[in-house]
mmCIF file of C-alpha atoms and ligand atoms in Angstrom:
data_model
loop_
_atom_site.group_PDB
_atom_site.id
_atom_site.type_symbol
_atom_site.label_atom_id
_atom_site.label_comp_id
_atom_site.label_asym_id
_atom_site.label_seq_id
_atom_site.Cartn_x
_atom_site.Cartn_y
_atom_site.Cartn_z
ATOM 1 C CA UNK A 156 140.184 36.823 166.674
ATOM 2 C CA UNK A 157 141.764 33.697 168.519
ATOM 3 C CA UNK A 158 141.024 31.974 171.818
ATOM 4 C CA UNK A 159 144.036 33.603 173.583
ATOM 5 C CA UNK A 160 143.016 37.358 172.060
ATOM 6 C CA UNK A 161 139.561 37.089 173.234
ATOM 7 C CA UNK A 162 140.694 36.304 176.805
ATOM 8 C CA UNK A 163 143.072 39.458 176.634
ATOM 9 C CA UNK A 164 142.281 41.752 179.623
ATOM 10 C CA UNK A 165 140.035 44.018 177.697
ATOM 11 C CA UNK A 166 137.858 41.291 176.570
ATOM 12 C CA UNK A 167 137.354 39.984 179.862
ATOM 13 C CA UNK A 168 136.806 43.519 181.325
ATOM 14 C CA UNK A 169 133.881 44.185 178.390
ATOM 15 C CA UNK A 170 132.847 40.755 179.428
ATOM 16 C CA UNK A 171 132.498 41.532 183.121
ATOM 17 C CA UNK A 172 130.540 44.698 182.032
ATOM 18 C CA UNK A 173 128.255 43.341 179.553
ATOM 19 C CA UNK A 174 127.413 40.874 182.566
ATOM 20 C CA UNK A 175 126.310 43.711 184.953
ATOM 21 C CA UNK A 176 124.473 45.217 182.145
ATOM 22 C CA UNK A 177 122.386 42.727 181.364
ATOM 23 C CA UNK A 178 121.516 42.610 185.548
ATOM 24 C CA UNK A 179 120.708 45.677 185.169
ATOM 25 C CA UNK A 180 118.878 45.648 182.398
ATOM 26 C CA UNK A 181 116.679 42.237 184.252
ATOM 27 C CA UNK A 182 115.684 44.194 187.420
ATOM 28 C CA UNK A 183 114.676 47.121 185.699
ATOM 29 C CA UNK A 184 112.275 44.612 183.455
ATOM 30 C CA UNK A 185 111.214 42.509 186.289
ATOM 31 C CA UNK A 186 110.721 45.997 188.260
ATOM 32 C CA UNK A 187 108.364 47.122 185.548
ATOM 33 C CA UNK A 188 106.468 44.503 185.783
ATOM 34 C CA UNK A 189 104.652 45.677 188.791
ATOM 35 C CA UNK A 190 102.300 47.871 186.276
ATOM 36 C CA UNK A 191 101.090 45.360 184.521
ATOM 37 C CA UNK A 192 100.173 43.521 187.717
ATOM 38 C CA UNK A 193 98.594 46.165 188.766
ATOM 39 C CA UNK A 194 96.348 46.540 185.472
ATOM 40 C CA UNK A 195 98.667 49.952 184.781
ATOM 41 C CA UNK A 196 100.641 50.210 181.208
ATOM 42 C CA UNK A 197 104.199 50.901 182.092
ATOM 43 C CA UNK A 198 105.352 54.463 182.740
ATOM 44 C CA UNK A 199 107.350 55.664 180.197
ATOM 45 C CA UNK A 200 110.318 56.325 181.900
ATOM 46 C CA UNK A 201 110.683 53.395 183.142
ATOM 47 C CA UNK A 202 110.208 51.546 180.449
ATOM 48 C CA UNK A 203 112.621 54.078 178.647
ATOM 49 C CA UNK A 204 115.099 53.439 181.504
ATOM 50 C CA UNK A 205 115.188 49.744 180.803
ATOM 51 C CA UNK A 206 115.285 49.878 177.256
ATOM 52 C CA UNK A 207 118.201 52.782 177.676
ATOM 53 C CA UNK A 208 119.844 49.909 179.160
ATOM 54 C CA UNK A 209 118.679 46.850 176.684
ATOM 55 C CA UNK A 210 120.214 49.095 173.624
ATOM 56 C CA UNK A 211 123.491 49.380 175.547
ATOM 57 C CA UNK A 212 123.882 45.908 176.320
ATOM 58 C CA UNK A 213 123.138 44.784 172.616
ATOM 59 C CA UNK A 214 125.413 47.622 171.627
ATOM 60 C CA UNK A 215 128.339 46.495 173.802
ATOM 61 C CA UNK A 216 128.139 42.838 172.861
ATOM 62 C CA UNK A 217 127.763 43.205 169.119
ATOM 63 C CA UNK A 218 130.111 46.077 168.531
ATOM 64 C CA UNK A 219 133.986 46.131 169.044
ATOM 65 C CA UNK A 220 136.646 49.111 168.201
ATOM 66 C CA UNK A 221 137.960 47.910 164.464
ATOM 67 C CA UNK A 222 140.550 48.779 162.300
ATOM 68 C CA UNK A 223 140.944 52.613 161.836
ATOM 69 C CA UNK A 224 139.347 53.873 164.692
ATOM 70 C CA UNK A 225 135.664 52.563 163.506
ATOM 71 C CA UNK A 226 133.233 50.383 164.942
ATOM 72 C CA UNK A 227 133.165 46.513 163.659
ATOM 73 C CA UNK A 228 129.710 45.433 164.203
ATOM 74 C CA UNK A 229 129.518 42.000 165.014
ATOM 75 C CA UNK A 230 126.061 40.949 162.909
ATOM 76 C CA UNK A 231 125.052 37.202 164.337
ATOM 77 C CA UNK A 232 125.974 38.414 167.848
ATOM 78 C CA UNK A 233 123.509 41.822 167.426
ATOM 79 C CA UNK A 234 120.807 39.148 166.398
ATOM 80 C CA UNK A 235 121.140 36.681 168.726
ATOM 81 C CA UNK A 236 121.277 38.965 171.806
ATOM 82 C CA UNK A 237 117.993 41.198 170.428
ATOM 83 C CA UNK A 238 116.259 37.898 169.891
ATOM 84 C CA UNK A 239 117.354 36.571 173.333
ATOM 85 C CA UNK A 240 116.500 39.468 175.071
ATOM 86 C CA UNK A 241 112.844 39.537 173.166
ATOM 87 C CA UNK A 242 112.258 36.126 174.024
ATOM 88 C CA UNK A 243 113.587 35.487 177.348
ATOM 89 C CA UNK A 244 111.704 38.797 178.494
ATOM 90 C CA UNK A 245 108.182 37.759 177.045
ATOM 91 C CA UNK A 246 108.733 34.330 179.141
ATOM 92 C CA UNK A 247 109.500 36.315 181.761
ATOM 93 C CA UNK A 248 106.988 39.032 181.827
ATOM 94 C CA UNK A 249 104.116 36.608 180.494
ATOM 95 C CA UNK A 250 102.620 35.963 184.295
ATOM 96 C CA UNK A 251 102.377 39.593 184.885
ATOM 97 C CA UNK A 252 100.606 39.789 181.626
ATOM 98 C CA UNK A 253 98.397 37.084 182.631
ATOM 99 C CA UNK A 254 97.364 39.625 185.863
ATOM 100 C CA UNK A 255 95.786 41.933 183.445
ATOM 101 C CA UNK A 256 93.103 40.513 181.072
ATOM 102 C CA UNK A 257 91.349 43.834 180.006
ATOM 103 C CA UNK A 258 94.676 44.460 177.615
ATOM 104 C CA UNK A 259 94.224 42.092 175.134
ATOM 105 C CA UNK A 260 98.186 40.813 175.799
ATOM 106 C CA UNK A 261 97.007 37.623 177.959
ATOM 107 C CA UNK A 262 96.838 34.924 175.450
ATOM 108 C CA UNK A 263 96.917 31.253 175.185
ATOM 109 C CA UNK A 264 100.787 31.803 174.710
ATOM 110 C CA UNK A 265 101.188 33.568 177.699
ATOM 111 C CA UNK A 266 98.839 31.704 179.807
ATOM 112 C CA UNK A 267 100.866 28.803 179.195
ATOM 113 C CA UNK A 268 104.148 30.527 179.940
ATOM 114 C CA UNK A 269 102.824 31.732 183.143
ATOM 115 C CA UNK A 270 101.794 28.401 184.070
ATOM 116 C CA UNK A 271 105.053 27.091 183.726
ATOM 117 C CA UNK A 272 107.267 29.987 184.605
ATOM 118 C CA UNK A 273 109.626 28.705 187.596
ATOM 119 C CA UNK A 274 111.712 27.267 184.260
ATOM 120 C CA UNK A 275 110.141 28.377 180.966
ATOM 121 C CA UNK A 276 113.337 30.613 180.852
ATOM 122 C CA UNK A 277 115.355 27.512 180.922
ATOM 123 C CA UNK A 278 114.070 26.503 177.206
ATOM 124 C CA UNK A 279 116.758 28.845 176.101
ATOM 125 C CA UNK A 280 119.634 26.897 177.746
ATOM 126 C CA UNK A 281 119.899 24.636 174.695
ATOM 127 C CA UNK A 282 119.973 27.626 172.204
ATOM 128 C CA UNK A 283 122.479 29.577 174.730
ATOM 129 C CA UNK A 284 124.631 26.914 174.680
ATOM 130 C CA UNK A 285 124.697 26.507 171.135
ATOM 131 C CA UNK A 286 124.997 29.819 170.595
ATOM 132 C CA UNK A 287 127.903 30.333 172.999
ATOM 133 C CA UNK A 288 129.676 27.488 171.230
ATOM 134 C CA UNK A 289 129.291 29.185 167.769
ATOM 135 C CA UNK A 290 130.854 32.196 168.789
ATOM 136 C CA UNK A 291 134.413 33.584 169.543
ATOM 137 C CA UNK A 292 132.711 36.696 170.495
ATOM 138 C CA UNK A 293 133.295 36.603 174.410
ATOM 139 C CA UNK A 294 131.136 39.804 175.157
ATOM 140 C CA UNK A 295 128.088 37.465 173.304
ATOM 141 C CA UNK A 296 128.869 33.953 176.026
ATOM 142 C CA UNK A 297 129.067 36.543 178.796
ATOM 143 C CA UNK A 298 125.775 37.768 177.967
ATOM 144 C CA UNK A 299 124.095 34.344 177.423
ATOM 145 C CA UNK A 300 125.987 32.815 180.514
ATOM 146 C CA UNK A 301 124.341 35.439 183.015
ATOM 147 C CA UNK A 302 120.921 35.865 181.444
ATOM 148 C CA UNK A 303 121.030 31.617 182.067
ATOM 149 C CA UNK A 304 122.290 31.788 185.524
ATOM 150 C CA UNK A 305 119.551 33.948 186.554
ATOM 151 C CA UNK A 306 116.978 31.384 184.906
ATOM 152 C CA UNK A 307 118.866 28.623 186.564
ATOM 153 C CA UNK A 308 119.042 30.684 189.957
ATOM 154 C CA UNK A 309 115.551 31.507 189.526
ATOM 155 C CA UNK A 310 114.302 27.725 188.803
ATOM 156 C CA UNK A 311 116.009 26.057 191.768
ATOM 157 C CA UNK A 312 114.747 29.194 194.405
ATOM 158 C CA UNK A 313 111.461 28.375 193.549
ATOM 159 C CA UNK A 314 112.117 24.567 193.649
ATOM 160 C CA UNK A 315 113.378 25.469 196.948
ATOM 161 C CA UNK A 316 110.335 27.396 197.756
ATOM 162 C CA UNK A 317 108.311 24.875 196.956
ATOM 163 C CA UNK A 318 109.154 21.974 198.970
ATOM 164 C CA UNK A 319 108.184 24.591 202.321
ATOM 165 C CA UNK A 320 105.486 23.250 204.295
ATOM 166 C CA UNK A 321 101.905 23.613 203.400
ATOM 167 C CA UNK A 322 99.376 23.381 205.808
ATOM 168 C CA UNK A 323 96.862 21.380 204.378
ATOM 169 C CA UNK A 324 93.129 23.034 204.621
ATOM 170 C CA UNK A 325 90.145 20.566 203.880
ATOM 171 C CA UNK A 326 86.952 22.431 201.334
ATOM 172 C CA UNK A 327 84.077 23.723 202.582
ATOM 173 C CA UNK A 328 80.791 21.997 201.024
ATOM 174 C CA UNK A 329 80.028 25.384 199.165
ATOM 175 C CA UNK A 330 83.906 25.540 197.699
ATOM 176 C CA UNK A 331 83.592 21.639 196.826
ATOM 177 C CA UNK A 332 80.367 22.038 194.607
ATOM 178 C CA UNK A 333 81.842 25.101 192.748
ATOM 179 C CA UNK A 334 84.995 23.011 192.030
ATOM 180 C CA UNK A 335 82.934 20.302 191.119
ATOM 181 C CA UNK A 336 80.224 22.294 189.430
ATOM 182 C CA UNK A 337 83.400 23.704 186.810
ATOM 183 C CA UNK A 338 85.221 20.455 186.777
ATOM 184 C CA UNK A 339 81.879 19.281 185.612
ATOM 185 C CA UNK A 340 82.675 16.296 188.184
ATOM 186 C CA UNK A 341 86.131 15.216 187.202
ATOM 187 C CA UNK A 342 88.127 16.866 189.595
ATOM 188 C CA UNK A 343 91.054 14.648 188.660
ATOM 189 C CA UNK A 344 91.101 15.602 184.760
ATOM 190 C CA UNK A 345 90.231 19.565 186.261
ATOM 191 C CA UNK A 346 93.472 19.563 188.379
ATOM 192 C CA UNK A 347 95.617 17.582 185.774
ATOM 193 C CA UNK A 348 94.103 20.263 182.588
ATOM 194 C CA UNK A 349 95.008 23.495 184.453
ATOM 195 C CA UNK A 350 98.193 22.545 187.018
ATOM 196 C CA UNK A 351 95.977 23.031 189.558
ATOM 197 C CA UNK A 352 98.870 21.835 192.056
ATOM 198 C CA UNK A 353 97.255 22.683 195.430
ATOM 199 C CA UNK A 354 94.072 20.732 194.524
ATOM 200 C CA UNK A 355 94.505 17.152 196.731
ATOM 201 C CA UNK A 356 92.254 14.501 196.332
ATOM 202 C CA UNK A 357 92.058 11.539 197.893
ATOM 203 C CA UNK A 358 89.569 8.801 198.300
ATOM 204 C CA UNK A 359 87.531 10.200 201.062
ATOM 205 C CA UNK A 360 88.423 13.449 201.290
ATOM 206 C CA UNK A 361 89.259 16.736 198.600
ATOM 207 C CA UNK A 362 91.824 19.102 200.512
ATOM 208 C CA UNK A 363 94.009 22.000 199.377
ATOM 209 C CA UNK A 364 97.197 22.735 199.880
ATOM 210 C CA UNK A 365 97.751 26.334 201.596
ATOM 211 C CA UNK A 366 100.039 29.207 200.778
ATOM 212 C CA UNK A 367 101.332 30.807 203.436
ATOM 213 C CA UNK A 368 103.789 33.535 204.212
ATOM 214 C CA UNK A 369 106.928 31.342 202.823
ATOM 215 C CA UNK A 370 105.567 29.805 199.671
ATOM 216 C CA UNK A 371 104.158 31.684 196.572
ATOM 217 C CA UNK A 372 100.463 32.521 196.791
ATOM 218 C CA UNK A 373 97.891 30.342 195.071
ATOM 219 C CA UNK A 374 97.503 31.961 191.453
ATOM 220 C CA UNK A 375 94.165 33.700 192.484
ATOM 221 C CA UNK A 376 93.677 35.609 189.333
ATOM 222 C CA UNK A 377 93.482 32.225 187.548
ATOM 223 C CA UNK A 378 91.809 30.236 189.559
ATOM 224 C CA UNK A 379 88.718 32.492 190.561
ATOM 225 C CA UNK A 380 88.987 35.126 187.444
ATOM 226 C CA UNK A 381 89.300 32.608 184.802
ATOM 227 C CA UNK A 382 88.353 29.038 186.103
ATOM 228 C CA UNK A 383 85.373 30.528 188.282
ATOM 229 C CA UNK A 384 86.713 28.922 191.536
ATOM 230 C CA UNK A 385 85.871 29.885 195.115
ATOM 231 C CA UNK A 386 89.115 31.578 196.525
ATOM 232 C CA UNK A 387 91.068 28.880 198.365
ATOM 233 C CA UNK A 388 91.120 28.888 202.124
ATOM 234 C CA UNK A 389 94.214 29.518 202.812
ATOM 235 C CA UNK A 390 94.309 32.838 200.342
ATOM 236 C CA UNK A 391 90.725 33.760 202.346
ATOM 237 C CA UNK A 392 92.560 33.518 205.521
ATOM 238 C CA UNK A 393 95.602 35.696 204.651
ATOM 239 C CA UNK A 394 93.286 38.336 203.398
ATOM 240 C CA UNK A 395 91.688 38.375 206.057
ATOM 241 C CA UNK A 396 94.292 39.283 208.180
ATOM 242 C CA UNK A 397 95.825 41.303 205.795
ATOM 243 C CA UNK A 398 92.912 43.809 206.062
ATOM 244 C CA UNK A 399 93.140 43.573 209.553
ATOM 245 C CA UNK A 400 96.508 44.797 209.798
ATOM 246 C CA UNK A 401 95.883 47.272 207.230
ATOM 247 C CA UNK A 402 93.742 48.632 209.373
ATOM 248 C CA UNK A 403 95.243 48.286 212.620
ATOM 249 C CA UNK A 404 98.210 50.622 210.621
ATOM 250 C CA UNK A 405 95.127 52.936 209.427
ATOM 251 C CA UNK A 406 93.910 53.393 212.796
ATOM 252 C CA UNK A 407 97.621 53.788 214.280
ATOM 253 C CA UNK A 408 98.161 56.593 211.681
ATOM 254 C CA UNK A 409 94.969 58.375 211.936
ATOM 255 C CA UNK A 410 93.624 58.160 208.936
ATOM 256 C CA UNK A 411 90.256 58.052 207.734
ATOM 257 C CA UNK A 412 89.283 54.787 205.561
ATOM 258 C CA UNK A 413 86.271 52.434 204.924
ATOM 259 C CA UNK A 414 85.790 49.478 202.998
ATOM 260 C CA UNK A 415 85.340 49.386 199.253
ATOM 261 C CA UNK A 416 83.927 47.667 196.341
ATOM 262 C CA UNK A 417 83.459 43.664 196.732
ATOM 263 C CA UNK A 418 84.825 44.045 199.759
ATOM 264 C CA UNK A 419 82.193 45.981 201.438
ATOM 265 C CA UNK A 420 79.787 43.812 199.964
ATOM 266 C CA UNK A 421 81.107 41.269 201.739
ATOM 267 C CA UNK A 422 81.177 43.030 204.891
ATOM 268 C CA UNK A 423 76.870 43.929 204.278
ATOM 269 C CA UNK A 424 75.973 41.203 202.766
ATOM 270 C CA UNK A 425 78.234 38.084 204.151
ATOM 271 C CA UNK A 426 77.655 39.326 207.877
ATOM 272 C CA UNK A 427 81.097 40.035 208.138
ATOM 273 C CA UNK A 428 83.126 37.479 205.847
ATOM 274 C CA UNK A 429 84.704 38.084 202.512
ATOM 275 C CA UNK A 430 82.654 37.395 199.249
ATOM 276 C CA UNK A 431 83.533 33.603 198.316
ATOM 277 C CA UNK A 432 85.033 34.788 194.741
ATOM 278 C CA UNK A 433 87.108 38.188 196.286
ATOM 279 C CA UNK A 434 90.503 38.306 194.532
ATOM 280 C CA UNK A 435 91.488 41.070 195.998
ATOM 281 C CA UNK A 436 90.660 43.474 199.408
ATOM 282 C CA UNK A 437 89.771 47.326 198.443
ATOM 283 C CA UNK A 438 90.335 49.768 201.266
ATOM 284 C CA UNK A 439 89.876 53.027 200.614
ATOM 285 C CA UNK A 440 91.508 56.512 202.726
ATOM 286 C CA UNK A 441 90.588 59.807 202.593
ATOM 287 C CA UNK A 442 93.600 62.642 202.686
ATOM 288 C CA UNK A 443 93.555 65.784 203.922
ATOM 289 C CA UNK A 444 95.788 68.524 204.678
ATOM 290 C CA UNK A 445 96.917 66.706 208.031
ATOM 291 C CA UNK A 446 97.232 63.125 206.248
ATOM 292 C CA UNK A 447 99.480 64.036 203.353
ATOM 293 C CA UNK A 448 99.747 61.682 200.613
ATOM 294 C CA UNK A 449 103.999 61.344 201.768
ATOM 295 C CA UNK A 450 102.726 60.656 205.762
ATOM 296 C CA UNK A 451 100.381 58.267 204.720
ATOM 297 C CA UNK A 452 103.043 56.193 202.227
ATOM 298 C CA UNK A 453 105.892 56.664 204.401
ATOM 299 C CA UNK A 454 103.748 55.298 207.721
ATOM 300 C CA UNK A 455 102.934 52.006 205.072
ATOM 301 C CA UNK A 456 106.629 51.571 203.867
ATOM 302 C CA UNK A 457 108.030 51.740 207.680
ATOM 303 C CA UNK A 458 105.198 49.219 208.646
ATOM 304 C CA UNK A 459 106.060 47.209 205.557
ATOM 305 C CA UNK A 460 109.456 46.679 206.424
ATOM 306 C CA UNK A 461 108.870 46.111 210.073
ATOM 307 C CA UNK A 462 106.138 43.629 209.906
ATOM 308 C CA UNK A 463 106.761 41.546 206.599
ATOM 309 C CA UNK A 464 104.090 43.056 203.937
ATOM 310 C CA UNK A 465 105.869 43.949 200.329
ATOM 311 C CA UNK A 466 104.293 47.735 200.164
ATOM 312 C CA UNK A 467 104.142 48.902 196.276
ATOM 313 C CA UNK A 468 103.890 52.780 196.383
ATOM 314 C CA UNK A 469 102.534 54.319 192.749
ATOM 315 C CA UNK A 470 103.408 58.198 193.426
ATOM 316 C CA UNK A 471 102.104 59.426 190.187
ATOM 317 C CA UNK A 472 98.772 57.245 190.298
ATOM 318 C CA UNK A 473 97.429 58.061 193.503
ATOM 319 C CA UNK A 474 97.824 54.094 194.032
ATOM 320 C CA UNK A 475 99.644 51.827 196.929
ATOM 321 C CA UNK A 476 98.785 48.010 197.281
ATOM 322 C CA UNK A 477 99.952 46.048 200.017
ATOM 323 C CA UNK A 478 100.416 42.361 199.544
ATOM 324 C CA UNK A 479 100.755 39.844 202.203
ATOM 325 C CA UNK A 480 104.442 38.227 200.791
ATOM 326 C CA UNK A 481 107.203 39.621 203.233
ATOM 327 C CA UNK A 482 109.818 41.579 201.359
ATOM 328 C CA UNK A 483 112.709 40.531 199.888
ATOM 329 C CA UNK A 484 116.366 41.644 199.674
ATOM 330 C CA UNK A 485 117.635 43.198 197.257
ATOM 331 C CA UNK A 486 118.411 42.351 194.442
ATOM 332 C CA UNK A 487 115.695 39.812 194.639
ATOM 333 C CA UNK A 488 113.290 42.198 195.615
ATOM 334 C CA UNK A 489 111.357 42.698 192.608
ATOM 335 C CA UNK A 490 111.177 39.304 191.025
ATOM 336 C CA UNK A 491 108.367 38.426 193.291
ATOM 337 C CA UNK A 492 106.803 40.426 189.607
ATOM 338 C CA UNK A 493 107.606 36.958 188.048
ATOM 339 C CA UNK A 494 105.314 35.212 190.463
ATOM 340 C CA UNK A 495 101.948 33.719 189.104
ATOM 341 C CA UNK A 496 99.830 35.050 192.525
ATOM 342 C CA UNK A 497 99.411 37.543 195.019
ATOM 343 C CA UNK A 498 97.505 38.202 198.124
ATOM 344 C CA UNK A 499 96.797 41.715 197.794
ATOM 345 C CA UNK A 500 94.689 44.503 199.473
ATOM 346 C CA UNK A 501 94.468 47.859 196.858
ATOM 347 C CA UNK A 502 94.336 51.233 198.878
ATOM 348 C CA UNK A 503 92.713 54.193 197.146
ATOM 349 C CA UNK A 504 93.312 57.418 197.892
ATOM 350 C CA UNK A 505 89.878 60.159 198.491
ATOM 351 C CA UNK A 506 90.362 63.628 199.065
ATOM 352 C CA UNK A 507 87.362 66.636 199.311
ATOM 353 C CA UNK A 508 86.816 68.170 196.488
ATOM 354 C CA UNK A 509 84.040 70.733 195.647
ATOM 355 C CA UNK A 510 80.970 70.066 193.386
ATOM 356 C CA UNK A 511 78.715 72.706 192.652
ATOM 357 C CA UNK A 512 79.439 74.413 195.779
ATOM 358 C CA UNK A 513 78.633 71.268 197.548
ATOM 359 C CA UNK A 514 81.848 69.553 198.872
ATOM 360 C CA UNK A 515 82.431 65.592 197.858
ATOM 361 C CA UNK A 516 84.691 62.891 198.044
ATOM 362 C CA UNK A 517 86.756 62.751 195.007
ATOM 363 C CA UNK A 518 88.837 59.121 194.081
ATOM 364 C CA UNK A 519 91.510 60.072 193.518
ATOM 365 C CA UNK A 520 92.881 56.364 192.323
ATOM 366 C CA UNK A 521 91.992 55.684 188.332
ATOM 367 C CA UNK A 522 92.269 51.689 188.843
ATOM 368 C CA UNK A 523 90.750 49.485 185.260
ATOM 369 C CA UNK A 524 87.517 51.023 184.462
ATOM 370 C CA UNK A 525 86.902 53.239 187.402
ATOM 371 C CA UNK A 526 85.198 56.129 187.209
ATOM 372 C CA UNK A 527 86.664 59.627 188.706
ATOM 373 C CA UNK A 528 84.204 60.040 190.735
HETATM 374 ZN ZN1 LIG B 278 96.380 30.271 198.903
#
C-alpha cells in the first residue's frame, strides 16, 4: 500500500476508530485499577470488559479486508500493538500494584515504576516513534500516536500538579527520630535512595512538604508500610478531617457507625489522636432494614460530589472508601488509579445476623485477611 492509499478515507476513518478504541480500552484499565488499590483482584467482568476491548483494538489495527473477501493479517503490526499494550499497561498499573503487597505482584520492578510513574510511560516514545516510522500501516501510528498523547498528557498534568503550593509543615521530635532512626542518621542519602521528595532539610531545621487537596497525596503506603515512617503531617491532618466529615455525613444520614481497627486504637489509646503509623481511617456502619445498603451509598455519592471527596462504591463487596482527593471530570476521573497515594478512610458495612439464637453483628466487608465475623 502507498502513502496516498493509506490516507484514503477508509484508512483515516479505521484510524479515527482504532484511536477511540484504544481510549476506551485505557479508562477501562485505569478504572480497574481501583481493585487492586483496594487489596481486591479485579472482577471478572471488568477485566473481561477491558480485555473485550484490548482484542478489538489489536484486531482492528493488525487486520485489513484482503484480496477475495479474506482477512490480511498484518503480522509486525499484531506484535507491536500486543507488546505495547502489555508494556505500557504494566507501567501503568505498577503503582496500584505497589498498593497491595499481600499479592506477591509488588516487586522491585514495579516499585520502581511506581516511583517514577508521572513519565515511565514516556520510555515508549522512542520505540513508538520508531515503530510508527517503520510502518505504512496507518491503523498501527494511530494507535501508537494516542496511547503517547495520553502519556504525554498525563506527564505534563502532573508536572502541572506539582508546581501547586505546598504548605510547608515542620516534624515533630517523635516523627524526626523515626526518620532518623530508619535513615540510620543520613537523612540526605534516605531522601535521595527512595525519592522521598517532600522530605526538606535544611541546616537548622527538617520540614516536609504537605499534600493538600490540589496536589497528589504523599505515597503513604510507601512511606509508613514499607520504609516504617511516621505518617506525614499533612496526610495526619487530612485524615483527620476526613473522618470528621465522614461522620458529620453519618450522623446527617442516621446511620449507626463506630470506629474500627487502628483507628479505634488510636481513639483509646492516643487520647483522641490517630496512631502515628495509621495509613488509613476504618469506620465501620451498621445496616438495617431502614439504612439500606442503596440509601447509605447514594447519601455518600451525593455528598461526594457536593463537597469534593472521590467516593469509590464496591456493590458486590459490601465495600465503599472515601478518599480525601476531590473528584475529577470525566474522562479523567479514574486516572487518579495511576496515582502513587491516597488519603483514604475504608467504610465497612455490619448488619444483625443471628448466632445460635443469639443475635450479632455480622461484617459484612471481606477486606485482606479479615475474618467474617
Ligand atoms: Zn501528605
Amino acid at each position: 500500500m502507498t502513502g496516498i492509499e493509506a490516507l484514503s478515507f477508509p484508512g483515516v476513518f479505521a484510524a479515527l476508530i482504532v484511536s477511540a478504541l484504544y481510549m476506551a480500552t485505557y479508562l477501562s484499565f485505569v478504572r480497574l485499577l481501583r481493585y487492586p488499590r483496594n487489596w481486591y483482584p479485579p472482577s471478572l467482568n471488568a477485566s473481561l470488559a477491558t480485555g473485550v476491548l484490548a482484542a478489538l483494538t489489536v484486531a482492528l489495527v493488525s487486520l485489513s479486508p484482503g484480496a477475495l473477501d479474506s482477512l490480511a493479517l498484518d503480522s509486525p503490526a499484531l506484535a507491536v500493538s500486543v507488546g505495547f499494550i502489555i508494556v505500557l499497561f504494566y507501567v501503568i498499573a505498577a503503582p496500584a500494584i505497589a498498593f497491595w503487597p499481600a499479592s506477591g505482584l509488588a516487586t522491585r520492578a514495579v516499585e520502581f515504576l511506581a516511583k517514577h510513574g508521572d513519565y515511565a510511560g514516556l520510555l515508549l516514545l522512542g520505540p513508538a516513534f520508531f515503530a510508527g516510522l517503520a510502518t505504512s500501516n496507518i491503523k498501527l501510528q494511530a494507535f501508537l500516536a494516542t496511547a503517547m498523547a495520553i502519556e504525554l498528557t498525563w506527564f505534563l498534568r502532573q508536572l502541572w500538579v506539582g508546581r501547586q503550593q505546598r504548605r510547608l509543615y515542620p516534624l515533630s521530635n517523635n516523627d524526626l527520630s523515626v526518620l532518623e532512626t530508619q535513615a540510620k542518621g543520613d537523612l540526605a542519602a534516605f531522601r535521595q535512595r527512595h525519592g522521598i521528595s517532600e522530605l526538606v532539610l535544611s541546616k537548622d531545621a527538617v520540614s516536609w512538604k504537605g499534600c493538600g487537596k490540589g496536589t497528589p497525596a504523599c505515597p503513604l503506603n510507601l512511606y509508613v508500610n514499607r520504609l516504617g515512617l511516621n505518617t506525614a503531617p499533612c496526610c495526619r491532618d487530612h485524615m483527620k478531617d476526613l473522618s470528621h466529615y465522614i461522620a458529620d455525613c453519618l450522623v446527617e444520614m442516621g446511620v449507626v457507625h463506630w470506629l474500627e481497627g487502628g483507628s479505634l486504637l488510636g481513639a483509646v489509646r492516643e487520647s483522641g489522636k490517630l496512631l502515628d503509623w495509621e495509613d488509613d481511617i476504618d469506620l465501620s456502619v451498621l445496616l438495617d432494614d431502614d439504612m439500606t445498603w442503596e440509601r447509605l451509598t447514594a447519601g455518600f455519592a451525593e455528598r461526594g460530589a457536593r463537597d469534593g471527596y472521590y467516593v469509590d462504591i464496591f456493590d458486590k463487596k459490601d465495600f465503599v472508601s472515601i478518599s480525601f482527593d476531590p473528584p475529577k471530570r470525566w474522562p479523567f476521573r479514574w486516572e487518579r488509579n495511576r496515582l502513587r497515594g491516597e488519603i483514604r478512610a475504608d467504610i465497612l458495612i455490619y448488619r444483625r445476623a443471628i448466632s445460635y439464637g443469639e443475635t450479632v453483628l455480622e461484617r459484612r466487608t471481606h477486606k485482606g485477611a479479615m475474618p467474617g465475623t
